[in-house]
Amino acid sequence: TLTCGCIGDKCRAAVAWGHKQPLVVEEIEVFPPRDHEIRIKVVATGMCHSDLYFLVDCEGWSGFPAVLGHEGAGIVESVGPHVTKFRPGDKVIPVPITQCGECRFCLNPESNLCVKVEVPGLSHTCKGQTLVQFAGISTFSEYTVVSEVALAKINDSAPLETVCLLGCGIPTGYGAAINIAKVKPGSTCAVFGLGAVGLAAVMGCKAAGATRIIVIDTNKDKFEKAKVFGATDFVNPKDHARPIQEVLVEMTNGGVDFSLECVGNVDVMRSAFESCVKGWGVSVVVGYTESGEVSTLPMQLLAGRTWKGCFFGGYKSVESVPKLVDEYMAKKLKVDEFVSHRLPLDRINEAVDLLVQGKSIRTVLEISQVQ
Amino acid sequence: SATVIKCRAAVAWEPNKPLVMEEIEVAPPGAHEIRIKVVATGLCHTDLYHLFESKKKEGFPAVLGHEGAGIVESVGPGVTKFKPGDKVIPLFISQCGECKFCRNPKTNLCEKGWSNERYDVMSDDMSSFTCKGKTILQFMGTSTFSEYTVVNEIAVAKIHDSAPLDKVCLLGCGISTGYGAAVNTAKVEPGSTCAVFGLGAVGLAAVMGCKAAGASRIIAVDINSDKFEKAKVFGATDFVNPTELSKPVSQVLAEMTNGGVDFALECVGNVGVMRSALESCTKGWGVSVLVGWTDMYDFSARPIQLITGRTWKGSLFGGFKSKDGVPKLVDEYMAQKLKLDDFITHTMPLHQINDAIELMKHGKCIRTILNVCPE
């Protein structure tokens, strides 16, 4: 356990030492919160595909060693100077984008891309080395320090071991459907990719009143869960010799009203876009990639399709996550159904394997006990 | 009258060759058709595209021209809303009023028109023209490089009786396309910053649209600095020539505008320029609209641009529902709320059409008005 205010407080964390290396649970030091920072005790965390981006997918990241994890929930342990909105004991969820409330983007109702990127960073050390804080958060640790513009205060009765999933994947997919695509009642939607983000997008399409939600995945084992969230039609591209967009256009008398790409692959993005009906079709890129380029014929846009994209479902982070928690508490939002596995921190590498092999939706890692 | 009319038209017999003035036969209007005496027509880049650039080499012989205005000569059975003497503009996008596209306020892409077969020429059995014993295809369903043409009534707009046809013909394509891209598709907002790529007639009309919508800053982008002066007439405030820059134009625009423009419009039809336009709008809320047309290549761009909040759109004919929109644009011109005369750089009779084509090929005109059957 940490005591407030001492330099060099120790706790356990899963440290990522290098690309493709197993995470190692180590004793690390976590510094006290500085100006406008908050130190939180992490109670539970999900593991999101983005956590694995540099660990497994993309080589050459200079951020090792690091503590990964950004989809967590916890309790405020201590606050730094000038922090007024949080107190020890508050239940909180760190958020993957900031909301300072003052910058040009925070002030514009159409955007959630706050520019005040404050990475507390350099608050964790292990064996004499500084550990990079992934996304400025690092929830694979019993304690972490986050910036006050990247922290949401949530309902006191919220079960942290479940709502931790509202720290990333679910708002990302759900918001993409509701805020960015702006799915309309009675419409036909297509969701590409049935990981947690895609399932959340299905949930969003349903909440917005879509009457037909076509889900597309190359792994048909995922269809059953998609049905739980509201999917009505199931298409596996492997069953078709033709391009998938042709299949969808045929199924829907010209194309879907809304499509959401929840994979992060530029070819799927093209398919999703070209699956939309001309005239008013809207396609949203939800899956994240920094590599590759999307392409299409200009005529696709000239014929009236709109292409959009978003980060974190377009939600202004600090103000929205508490509302999503409230929706869950009021049973208007499903979260439990995303939890496919629960594991303690010590078994984190199993969680990595499950995610890499596509065998989990969300594994919740129990990090600390709630007193 | 129900007889065939013999008249003169500029016929494109094959690609990449000059047009030839011929005597053609124009059939009487069939059911729901209207035969129009063409008074004046513009020459639009899309006419040249078909003649010189398109990969579709089978759209010949044809009578080109799709930016015209004229007077109803006769109507076919079932036509109740038009009569001989009405002033009209033929439309390359129809508006039947009944299909799901016409009923949706978000789009103007009526699916009942001839263009559901293919989007450049009407097929053999839909054409009303013959010449020397051969069927001559109707380009874009309009074919205004002819003294007479026949168009389905769902593709004809009835306009103000006093409208000067040798000006308002330009509302048949280029000006409506650019103006509408700004006001209907981009939905430019008051006080915003815009960038328009390409300063042909469509681009200048887009500048005009940005100004009408209240943009406070309109950056005109063209590789030919001679075009900036005219852009200023339409409201451009800044001028950028990418050939004079040492950095990519999207980067320069981002620096000029503290991150990127609110609205960018591509009015060239080149996939490289499209990419620049797509990347020039600001993250967060920027909107880029493709206006210029090509079917030759894909465009490419990085998805992180979309993920960081940009919206990419496009439209045909400025998103205007054609039959409803064109008469209103004519009225706006008559009320002096819309400029048309400033687009006209040359005027000549139809038989000099190849000169007009040369002017356009070499970028030496904005719009040439071809007088076909002067009023």
XYZ file of C-alpha atoms in Angstrom:
746
model
C 0.000 0.000 0.000
C 1.132 3.538 -0.666
C 1.294 6.274 1.883
C 0.464 9.764 0.843
C 3.202 12.232 0.092
C 6.331 10.064 0.299
C 8.796 9.987 -2.577
C 9.475 6.535 -4.038
C 6.220 4.825 -3.035
C 6.165 1.285 -4.312
C 3.521 -0.897 -5.826
C 3.122 -3.709 -8.369
C 2.720 -3.172 -12.085
C 3.004 -5.145 -15.326
C 5.993 -3.661 -17.106
C 6.498 -3.910 -20.870
C 10.245 -4.146 -21.354
C 10.300 -4.531 -25.138
C 8.541 -5.411 -28.389
C 7.025 -8.898 -28.345
C 8.335 -9.573 -24.817
C 5.961 -10.905 -22.161
C 4.845 -8.337 -19.611
C 6.578 -8.765 -16.263
C 4.875 -7.972 -12.953
C 7.446 -5.895 -11.096
C 7.690 -3.715 -8.047
C 7.767 -0.131 -9.287
C 7.960 3.291 -7.708
C 5.132 5.728 -8.288
C 5.792 9.363 -7.470
C 3.296 11.526 -5.649
C 1.038 13.747 -7.794
C 2.486 17.107 -8.801
C 0.649 20.290 -9.788
C -2.784 19.484 -11.321
C -2.166 15.750 -11.059
C -4.004 13.022 -9.239
C -2.677 9.695 -8.005
C -5.225 6.922 -8.283
C -5.416 3.370 -7.007
C -6.392 1.278 -10.015
C -9.063 -1.244 -9.096
C -9.716 -2.861 -12.484
C -8.699 -2.468 -16.103
C -9.670 -3.788 -19.484
C -7.096 -4.591 -22.124
C -7.727 -2.790 -25.386
C -6.201 -3.670 -28.752
C -4.430 -0.305 -28.764
C -2.481 -1.396 -25.677
C -0.939 -4.085 -27.849
C -0.190 -1.821 -30.820
C 3.446 -1.280 -29.967
C 3.858 -4.452 -27.927
C 2.740 -6.850 -30.633
C 1.915 -5.119 -33.934
C 4.224 -2.235 -34.594
C 7.975 -2.522 -34.175
C 10.386 0.239 -33.362
C 8.596 2.113 -30.614
C 10.979 4.080 -28.493
C 8.652 4.059 -25.502
C 9.925 0.859 -23.839
C 10.061 0.203 -20.953
C 6.470 1.270 -20.317
C 3.409 0.510 -18.290
C 0.548 -0.088 -20.718
C -3.174 -0.099 -20.111
C -5.570 2.813 -20.559
C -9.041 1.414 -20.001
C -9.343 1.428 -16.232
C -11.257 2.542 -13.188
C -10.100 3.324 -9.685
C -10.235 5.480 -6.593
C -8.418 8.722 -5.935
C -5.620 8.138 -3.441
C -4.117 11.654 -3.312
C -4.230 14.919 -5.218
C -1.511 17.365 -6.130
C -1.487 21.130 -5.613
C -4.270 23.177 -7.261
C -6.524 20.192 -7.837
C -10.011 21.259 -6.807
C -12.341 18.851 -8.565
C -11.160 15.595 -7.028
C -10.716 14.311 -3.469
C -9.306 11.114 -2.020
C -11.981 8.439 -2.195
C -13.612 9.662 -5.419
C -14.349 6.945 -7.940
C -12.740 7.810 -11.260
C -12.026 6.653 -14.791
C -8.976 8.039 -16.641
C -9.762 9.020 -20.239
C -7.618 8.572 -23.366
C -8.084 12.141 -24.575
C -8.100 15.217 -22.440
C -10.828 17.824 -21.970
C -9.390 21.058 -20.672
C -12.603 22.958 -21.426
C -10.728 26.010 -22.657
C -9.010 25.302 -25.953
C -10.528 25.989 -29.362
C -11.494 22.337 -29.756
C -13.109 21.978 -26.327
C -15.083 25.132 -27.033
C -16.329 23.829 -30.393
C -19.321 21.548 -29.900
C -18.365 19.506 -32.954
C -15.020 18.232 -31.719
C -13.552 16.304 -28.789
C -9.910 16.699 -29.781
C -8.679 18.763 -26.876
C -5.177 20.013 -27.646
C -3.998 20.298 -24.088
C -2.161 17.018 -24.171
C -0.784 16.730 -20.697
C 1.171 13.584 -20.157
C 2.216 13.491 -16.526
C 4.797 10.952 -17.620
C 7.895 10.231 -15.761
C 5.966 9.392 -12.640
C 6.918 5.705 -12.619
C 10.304 4.094 -12.278
C 11.525 0.525 -12.071
C 15.029 -0.747 -11.398
C 16.326 2.762 -11.870
C 14.655 3.280 -15.254
C 11.850 5.704 -16.007
C 8.757 3.974 -17.304
C 6.747 5.602 -20.067
C 3.118 6.115 -19.221
C 1.096 4.741 -22.068
C -1.532 7.270 -23.253
C -0.638 9.236 -20.147
C -2.561 6.698 -18.101
C -0.961 3.269 -17.430
C -3.654 1.179 -15.790
C -1.659 -2.061 -15.645
C -0.383 -0.776 -12.314
C -1.785 -0.734 -8.794
C -1.256 3.003 -8.705
C -0.827 5.621 -11.403
C -0.656 9.389 -11.746
C -2.866 11.189 -14.262
C -3.518 14.763 -15.279
C -6.716 16.334 -13.960
C -7.823 17.153 -17.523
C -7.701 13.436 -18.330
C -9.778 12.112 -15.454
C -13.549 11.634 -15.119
C -15.307 11.544 -11.732
C -18.035 8.924 -11.757
C -21.039 7.711 -9.799
C -20.072 6.629 -6.275
C -21.977 3.365 -6.544
C -20.522 2.298 -9.857
C -18.936 -1.173 -9.821
C -15.387 -0.377 -10.888
C -14.659 -3.938 -11.983
C -17.179 -3.465 -14.793
C -17.327 0.242 -15.642
C -13.576 0.250 -16.255
C -14.574 -0.795 -19.783
C -16.085 2.655 -20.292
C -12.552 4.011 -20.363
C -12.080 3.297 -24.050
C -13.511 0.557 -26.240
C -17.200 0.879 -25.529
C -17.500 4.679 -25.804
C -15.372 4.495 -28.944
C -17.804 2.220 -30.775
C -21.033 3.415 -29.202
C -20.201 7.075 -29.758
C -19.147 6.478 -33.343
C -22.694 5.306 -34.082
C -24.569 7.886 -32.031
C -22.407 11.012 -32.247
C -20.561 10.754 -35.529
C -22.586 8.567 -37.879
C -25.686 9.905 -36.143
C -27.604 6.756 -36.988
C -31.284 7.471 -37.613
C -34.319 5.472 -36.524
C -35.450 3.025 -39.170
C -32.121 2.982 -40.949
C -29.936 0.130 -42.164
C -26.418 -0.088 -40.755
C -23.330 -2.183 -41.383
C -20.650 -2.771 -38.750
C -17.340 -4.204 -39.881
C -15.368 -5.991 -37.170
C -16.815 -7.571 -34.050
C -14.271 -6.862 -31.367
C -15.419 -4.815 -28.391
C -15.465 -1.620 -30.439
C -17.606 -3.162 -33.171
C -20.004 -4.724 -30.684
C -20.345 -1.343 -29.002
C -21.061 0.188 -32.401
C -23.792 -2.413 -32.928
C -25.179 -1.447 -29.531
C -25.105 2.199 -30.596
C -26.889 1.520 -33.880
C -29.591 -0.312 -31.996
C -29.939 2.412 -29.383
C -30.329 4.923 -32.211
C -33.213 2.941 -33.662
C -31.696 1.204 -36.669
C -34.032 -1.502 -37.937
C -31.384 -3.526 -39.670
C -27.836 -4.009 -38.408
C -25.635 -6.101 -40.677
C -22.412 -7.286 -39.071
C -19.365 -8.367 -41.029
C -16.520 -10.449 -39.631
C -14.257 -13.171 -40.978
C -14.728 -15.135 -37.736
C -18.268 -16.472 -37.577
C -17.868 -17.393 -33.892
C -18.347 -13.711 -33.210
C -21.833 -13.531 -34.661
C -23.576 -14.969 -31.611
C -22.412 -12.156 -29.365
C -23.255 -9.576 -32.010
C -26.852 -10.810 -31.898
C -26.945 -10.064 -28.159
C -26.187 -6.435 -28.964
C -28.783 -6.175 -31.714
C -27.268 -7.426 -34.960
C -29.894 -8.720 -37.416
C -27.817 -9.985 -40.350
C -24.457 -11.736 -40.410
C -22.018 -11.750 -43.295
C -18.665 -13.503 -43.481
C -16.547 -12.168 -46.380
C -14.916 -15.589 -46.617
C -18.237 -16.992 -47.833
C -18.258 -14.712 -50.872
C -16.060 -14.552 -53.931
C -17.250 -11.022 -54.777
C -16.072 -7.889 -52.974
C -18.007 -7.530 -49.762
C -19.353 -4.108 -50.724
C -21.092 -5.663 -53.723
C -22.704 -8.237 -51.460
C -23.966 -5.553 -49.087
C -25.221 -3.290 -51.873
C -27.226 -6.197 -53.214
C -28.621 -7.108 -49.785
C -29.813 -3.577 -49.190
C -31.219 -2.359 -52.504
C -28.355 0.019 -53.164
C -26.287 0.186 -50.006
C -26.548 0.837 -46.291
C -27.449 4.186 -44.763
C -24.581 4.031 -42.245
C -21.452 1.936 -42.070
C -18.829 1.758 -39.337
C -15.341 0.334 -39.756
C -14.197 -1.093 -36.435
C -11.094 -2.976 -37.537
C -8.398 -0.428 -38.383
C -7.543 -1.807 -41.830
C -7.508 0.456 -44.889
C -8.991 -2.154 -47.221
C -11.882 -2.731 -44.847
C -12.308 1.038 -44.614
C -12.737 1.160 -48.390
C -15.218 -1.699 -48.340
C -17.182 -0.048 -45.563
C -17.293 3.251 -47.441
C -18.329 1.708 -50.732
C -21.071 -0.271 -48.986
C -22.979 2.927 -48.314
C -25.868 3.985 -50.485
C -25.207 6.903 -52.832
C -27.031 10.125 -52.073
C -26.927 10.081 -48.302
C -24.753 7.160 -47.119
C -22.333 7.927 -44.275
C -19.301 5.812 -43.388
C -17.297 6.264 -40.187
C -13.747 5.086 -39.617
C -13.532 3.960 -35.987
C -10.659 1.503 -36.093
C -7.307 3.172 -35.626
C -4.275 2.956 -37.837
C -1.375 5.229 -38.592
C -0.155 3.180 -41.508
C -1.501 2.797 -44.990
C -3.848 4.941 -46.987
C -7.496 4.726 -47.905
C -8.433 4.945 -51.557
C -11.599 5.115 -53.573
C -12.906 6.498 -56.838
C -13.793 10.190 -56.638
C -17.189 9.286 -58.078
C -18.041 7.542 -54.810
C -17.883 10.885 -53.021
C -19.356 12.891 -55.886
C -22.350 10.530 -55.793
C -23.119 11.822 -52.339
C -21.465 9.489 -49.851
C -19.874 11.072 -46.775
C -16.712 9.762 -45.127
C -15.995 10.581 -41.518
C -13.926 9.275 -38.657
C -13.508 9.819 -34.980
C -11.522 9.193 -31.872
C -13.151 8.019 -28.654
C -16.538 8.031 -30.334
C -16.519 11.789 -30.615
C -17.217 12.076 -26.888
C -15.883 15.079 -25.018
C -14.143 12.835 -22.539
C -14.287 14.205 -19.001
C -17.925 15.279 -19.223
C -19.228 12.238 -21.096
C -17.781 9.221 -19.325
C -19.704 9.923 -16.098
C -22.924 10.104 -18.127
C -22.167 6.762 -19.763
C -21.597 5.284 -16.308
C -24.997 6.647 -15.249
C -26.603 5.121 -18.353
C -25.107 1.787 -17.403
C -26.367 2.106 -13.835
C -29.826 2.900 -15.230
C -29.577 -0.232 -17.377
C -29.730 1.758 -20.606
C -26.279 0.623 -21.681
C -24.832 -2.891 -21.654
C -21.321 -3.327 -20.254
C -21.305 -6.697 -18.450
C -21.941 -8.484 -21.746
C -18.536 -7.344 -23.002
C -16.681 -9.096 -20.184
C -15.589 -12.463 -21.515
C -12.823 -13.163 -18.999
C -11.656 -11.986 -15.585
C -8.048 -12.468 -14.517
C -5.748 -11.190 -11.783
C -2.837 -8.929 -12.671
C -0.380 -11.825 -12.340
C -1.990 -13.578 -15.311
C -1.882 -10.574 -17.609
C 0.048 -12.389 -20.325
C -2.847 -14.810 -20.698
C -5.038 -11.793 -21.323
C -2.608 -10.656 -24.031
C -2.761 -14.073 -25.702
C -6.548 -14.188 -25.554
C -6.783 -10.803 -27.253
C -4.145 -11.545 -29.890
C -5.869 -14.815 -30.757
C -9.292 -13.177 -30.968
C -10.633 -15.398 -28.201
C -11.775 -12.666 -25.876
C -13.971 -9.642 -26.168
C -12.785 -7.980 -23.019
C -10.712 -9.464 -20.253
C -11.030 -7.453 -17.043
C -7.871 -7.540 -14.978
C -8.436 -7.157 -11.265
C -5.638 -4.939 -10.085
C -6.437 -3.952 -6.528
C -9.090 -4.753 -4.000
C -11.650 -2.155 -3.058
C -11.678 -1.637 0.694
C -45.538 19.694 -84.529
C -44.972 16.000 -84.937
C -42.441 16.211 -87.697
C -38.744 15.596 -87.857
C -36.698 18.779 -87.829
C -33.550 19.091 -89.888
C -31.134 21.463 -88.249
C -27.457 22.156 -87.676
C -25.412 20.666 -84.894
C -21.767 20.220 -83.976
C -21.166 16.485 -84.153
C -18.316 14.685 -82.391
C -17.732 11.762 -84.758
C -14.809 10.296 -82.832
C -12.637 11.068 -79.828
C -9.786 13.572 -80.067
C -11.047 15.119 -83.301
C -12.584 18.534 -83.990
C -16.346 18.751 -83.982
C -17.990 18.973 -87.409
C -20.993 21.165 -88.203
C -23.538 18.846 -89.826
C -27.166 18.796 -90.776
C -28.909 16.388 -88.443
C -32.430 15.101 -88.069
C -34.137 15.603 -84.731
C -37.134 13.378 -84.046
C -40.357 14.852 -82.711
C -40.814 14.586 -78.947
C -42.216 11.268 -77.786
C -44.347 10.691 -74.704
C -43.248 12.989 -71.892
C -40.582 14.572 -74.035
C -39.971 18.168 -75.015
C -38.271 19.443 -78.138
C -36.266 22.555 -77.407
C -34.824 25.187 -79.706
C -31.440 25.876 -78.173
C -30.696 29.587 -78.011
C -27.301 29.567 -76.304
C -24.905 27.171 -74.641
C -21.744 27.249 -72.611
C -18.849 24.879 -73.154
C -17.971 23.016 -69.982
C -14.823 21.066 -69.195
C -16.853 17.870 -68.930
C -17.667 18.206 -72.636
C -13.931 18.224 -73.323
C -13.381 15.377 -70.890
C -15.575 13.139 -72.989
C -13.917 14.286 -76.209
C -10.294 14.047 -75.084
C -9.738 12.338 -71.751
C -12.327 9.768 -70.872
C -11.422 6.124 -71.000
C -14.866 5.418 -72.472
C -14.151 5.454 -76.188
C -17.495 4.038 -77.215
C -19.568 7.194 -76.628
C -19.359 8.358 -80.251
C -20.668 9.772 -82.496
C -22.396 12.222 -80.183
C -23.634 15.763 -79.907
C -21.991 17.264 -76.845
C -23.034 20.247 -74.767
C -24.948 20.206 -71.486
C -24.962 23.810 -70.316
C -27.665 25.374 -72.437
C -30.871 27.353 -72.468
C -33.635 27.588 -75.011
C -37.295 27.814 -75.868
C -39.827 24.993 -76.075
C -40.611 24.266 -79.714
C -43.069 21.383 -79.190
C -44.155 18.915 -76.543
C -44.954 15.217 -76.747
C -48.021 13.369 -75.467
C -48.558 13.553 -71.719
C -46.645 16.796 -71.215
C -48.836 19.228 -69.339
C -46.419 21.532 -67.578
C -44.649 22.943 -70.622
C -45.907 24.657 -73.752
C -44.304 26.054 -76.881
C -42.607 29.361 -76.135
C -41.632 28.538 -72.546
C -38.072 29.422 -71.664
C -36.241 26.380 -70.369
C -32.901 24.966 -69.307
C -32.223 21.270 -70.036
C -30.859 19.338 -67.077
C -28.245 16.604 -67.069
C -29.607 15.376 -63.735
C -33.321 14.705 -63.727
C -35.860 15.253 -60.964
C -38.797 12.884 -61.311
C -40.094 13.808 -57.861
C -41.090 10.237 -57.058
C -38.063 7.998 -56.596
C -36.493 7.512 -53.161
C -33.715 9.919 -54.042
C -36.062 12.693 -55.085
C -38.031 12.148 -51.897
C -34.922 12.378 -49.710
C -33.981 15.986 -48.988
C -30.305 15.089 -48.672
C -29.666 14.219 -52.296
C -30.346 15.358 -55.847
C -29.452 12.096 -57.574
C -32.782 11.203 -59.148
C -32.562 7.646 -60.381
C -35.159 7.896 -63.135
C -33.075 9.799 -65.615
C -31.257 8.426 -68.633
C -28.040 8.408 -66.543
C -28.940 5.185 -64.840
C -27.797 3.398 -67.967
C -24.459 5.198 -68.057
C -23.503 8.640 -66.999
C -22.171 10.145 -70.206
C -24.274 9.328 -73.244
C -27.794 8.114 -73.837
C -27.915 4.750 -75.542
C -28.815 4.235 -79.203
C -32.458 3.529 -78.548
C -32.857 6.592 -76.352
C -31.364 9.095 -78.773
C -33.468 11.443 -80.916
C -30.736 12.346 -83.394
C -29.635 10.900 -86.694
C -27.079 12.117 -89.198
C -26.156 10.596 -92.538
C -28.149 7.534 -91.637
C -26.479 6.924 -88.275
C -27.820 7.325 -84.739
C -26.012 10.125 -82.970
C -25.826 9.769 -79.204
C -27.073 12.465 -76.875
C -24.423 13.554 -74.434
C -25.605 13.712 -70.834
C -29.168 13.615 -72.114
C -28.972 17.264 -73.174
C -26.843 17.813 -76.338
C -26.963 21.580 -76.471
C -24.495 21.940 -79.370
C -27.497 21.566 -81.647
C -30.145 23.989 -82.816
C -32.779 21.551 -81.531
C -32.732 18.823 -78.952
C -35.230 16.501 -77.300
C -35.235 15.997 -73.543
C -37.516 14.110 -71.164
C -39.676 16.512 -69.175
C -38.208 15.273 -65.868
C -34.941 16.801 -67.064
C -36.183 20.233 -68.120
C -36.528 23.309 -65.891
C -38.979 26.053 -66.757
C -37.464 29.443 -66.034
C -38.327 33.115 -65.754
C -39.862 34.477 -68.936
C -37.554 37.483 -69.127
C -34.353 35.625 -68.407
C -31.603 36.372 -70.939
C -30.913 32.899 -72.282
C -27.382 33.772 -73.408
C -26.467 34.316 -69.763
C -28.578 31.891 -67.763
C -27.508 28.965 -69.926
C -24.478 28.868 -67.607
C -26.757 27.725 -64.796
C -27.169 24.484 -66.721
C -23.919 23.241 -65.193
C -20.741 24.991 -64.110
C -22.005 27.830 -61.983
C -24.672 25.798 -60.219
C -22.134 23.034 -59.613
C -19.593 25.253 -57.894
C -22.022 27.546 -56.110
C -24.069 24.648 -54.772
C -20.998 22.732 -53.630
C -20.310 25.632 -51.275
C -23.822 26.443 -50.085
C -25.507 22.999 -50.197
C -22.774 20.398 -49.817
C -20.056 22.041 -47.754
C -22.694 24.250 -46.120
C -20.164 27.004 -45.614
C -20.855 28.957 -42.438
C -20.660 32.691 -41.794
C -17.279 33.775 -40.514
C -15.519 30.653 -41.678
C -12.304 30.194 -43.641
C -12.511 28.436 -46.991
C -10.092 27.196 -49.616
C -11.060 26.699 -53.253
C -8.730 24.646 -55.430
C -8.995 25.424 -59.139
C -10.231 28.686 -60.597
C -12.115 27.646 -63.681
C -15.803 28.533 -63.821
C -16.695 25.893 -61.248
C -14.058 27.118 -58.799
C -15.016 30.753 -59.278
C -18.640 29.812 -58.671
C -17.534 28.016 -55.506
C -15.754 31.200 -54.412
C -18.984 33.071 -55.114
C -20.868 30.513 -53.018
C -18.438 30.778 -50.101
C -18.867 34.521 -50.159
C -22.650 34.318 -50.359
C -22.574 31.992 -47.350
C -20.640 34.572 -45.354
C -17.116 33.171 -45.286
C -14.724 35.745 -43.902
C -11.684 34.352 -45.656
C -11.589 32.628 -49.051
C -8.210 31.301 -50.143
C -8.062 30.714 -53.881
C -5.549 28.095 -55.020
C -4.421 27.706 -58.634
C -1.202 26.938 -60.500
C -1.936 29.843 -62.856
C -1.564 33.205 -61.117
C -3.382 34.971 -63.967
C -6.588 33.527 -62.564
C -6.333 35.310 -59.235
C -7.627 38.635 -60.491
C -10.964 37.158 -61.495
C -11.162 35.199 -58.256
C -10.972 38.507 -56.398
C -14.031 39.737 -58.302
C -15.969 36.804 -56.855
C -14.724 37.366 -53.310
C -11.405 35.584 -52.872
C -9.266 37.198 -50.151
C -6.033 35.195 -50.361
C -4.198 33.655 -53.291
C -1.870 30.665 -53.276
C 0.022 29.225 -56.244
C 1.318 25.752 -55.326
C 4.043 25.935 -57.979
C 5.602 28.797 -56.038
C 5.752 26.908 -52.751
C 8.559 24.832 -51.345
C 6.192 22.921 -49.075
C 3.040 20.942 -49.811
C 0.077 23.246 -50.288
C -1.936 21.611 -47.477
C 0.873 22.403 -45.079
C 1.040 26.010 -46.237
C -2.714 26.386 -45.858
C -2.548 24.893 -42.367
C 0.102 27.449 -41.425
C -1.921 30.304 -42.902
C -5.023 29.318 -40.965
C -3.856 28.137 -37.556
C -4.405 24.490 -38.345
C -6.417 24.245 -41.531
C -9.443 25.692 -43.254
C -13.003 25.069 -42.140
C -14.119 24.205 -45.687
C -12.094 23.098 -48.689
C -13.500 22.583 -52.199
C -11.688 20.747 -54.998
C -12.795 22.157 -58.334
C -10.210 20.617 -60.644
C -10.942 16.902 -60.971
C -7.397 15.736 -60.325
C -6.754 13.088 -57.692
C -3.541 14.723 -56.479
C -5.345 17.999 -55.919
C -8.168 16.098 -54.245
C -5.716 14.739 -51.741
C -4.408 18.221 -51.009
C -7.935 19.517 -50.574
C -8.880 16.640 -48.280
C -5.808 17.283 -46.158
C -6.160 21.060 -46.040
C -9.179 21.226 -43.824
C -8.711 21.487 -40.089
C -8.939 18.494 -37.796
C -11.949 18.487 -35.532
C -14.619 19.882 -37.805
C -13.079 20.501 -41.221
C -15.127 19.561 -44.278
C -13.671 18.919 -47.725
C -15.885 18.646 -50.768
C -14.961 17.096 -54.109
C -16.558 18.975 -56.997
C -14.278 18.313 -59.945
C -14.906 15.087 -61.773
C -12.766 12.246 -63.039
C -13.359 8.545 -63.454
C -9.812 7.670 -64.346
C -8.125 7.103 -61.022
C -8.671 6.525 -57.329
C -7.672 9.193 -54.858
C -5.814 8.239 -51.688
C -5.327 9.827 -48.318
C -4.422 8.807 -44.781
C -7.222 7.574 -42.530
C -5.766 9.418 -39.530
C -7.156 12.495 -41.270
C -10.673 11.109 -40.834
C -10.016 9.779 -37.348
C -8.992 13.279 -36.283
C -12.368 14.598 -37.265
C -12.366 15.629 -40.908
C -15.394 14.960 -43.104
C -15.066 14.190 -46.790
C -18.009 14.765 -49.102
C -18.767 15.364 -52.752
C -21.647 16.319 -54.959
C -22.857 16.550 -58.520
C -24.510 19.689 -59.839
C -23.902 21.402 -56.523
C -26.373 19.151 -54.774
C -29.254 21.134 -56.276
C -32.431 19.189 -56.954
C -32.434 20.189 -60.589
C -35.956 21.149 -61.604
C -36.553 22.934 -58.291
C -33.160 24.553 -58.016
C -32.387 25.957 -61.443
C -35.398 28.289 -61.770
C -34.579 29.733 -58.341
C -31.000 30.362 -59.391
C -32.287 32.144 -62.488
C -34.486 34.283 -60.242
C -31.502 35.067 -58.017
C -29.593 36.207 -61.076
C -32.492 38.377 -62.203
C -32.589 39.896 -58.702
C -28.852 40.548 -58.989
C -28.030 38.290 -56.046
C -25.957 36.000 -58.225
C -23.283 36.896 -60.752
C -23.239 35.290 -64.201
C -21.967 37.956 -66.614
C -18.562 38.006 -64.903
C -17.970 34.414 -65.958
C -18.321 35.238 -69.657
C -15.014 35.937 -71.367
C -15.905 35.123 -74.970
C -18.961 34.960 -77.198
C -19.165 33.340 -80.625
C -21.577 31.520 -82.929
C -21.941 27.739 -82.661
C -20.036 27.077 -85.860
C -16.885 28.434 -84.218
C -17.101 25.816 -81.505
C -13.678 24.353 -82.240
C -12.154 27.752 -81.459
C -14.016 27.714 -78.167
C -12.621 24.276 -77.466
C -9.078 25.468 -78.128
C -9.542 28.389 -75.777
C -10.692 26.068 -73.036
C -7.979 23.503 -73.643
C -5.363 26.186 -73.162
C -7.003 27.744 -70.117
C -7.603 31.005 -71.926
C -11.250 31.443 -71.133
C -13.597 31.070 -68.237
C -16.795 30.662 -70.139
C -17.435 31.102 -73.851
C -21.083 31.583 -74.765
C -21.967 29.919 -78.065
C -24.958 31.473 -79.731
C -26.911 28.644 -81.316
C -30.245 30.178 -82.388
C -30.043 33.736 -81.145
C -33.294 35.115 -79.733
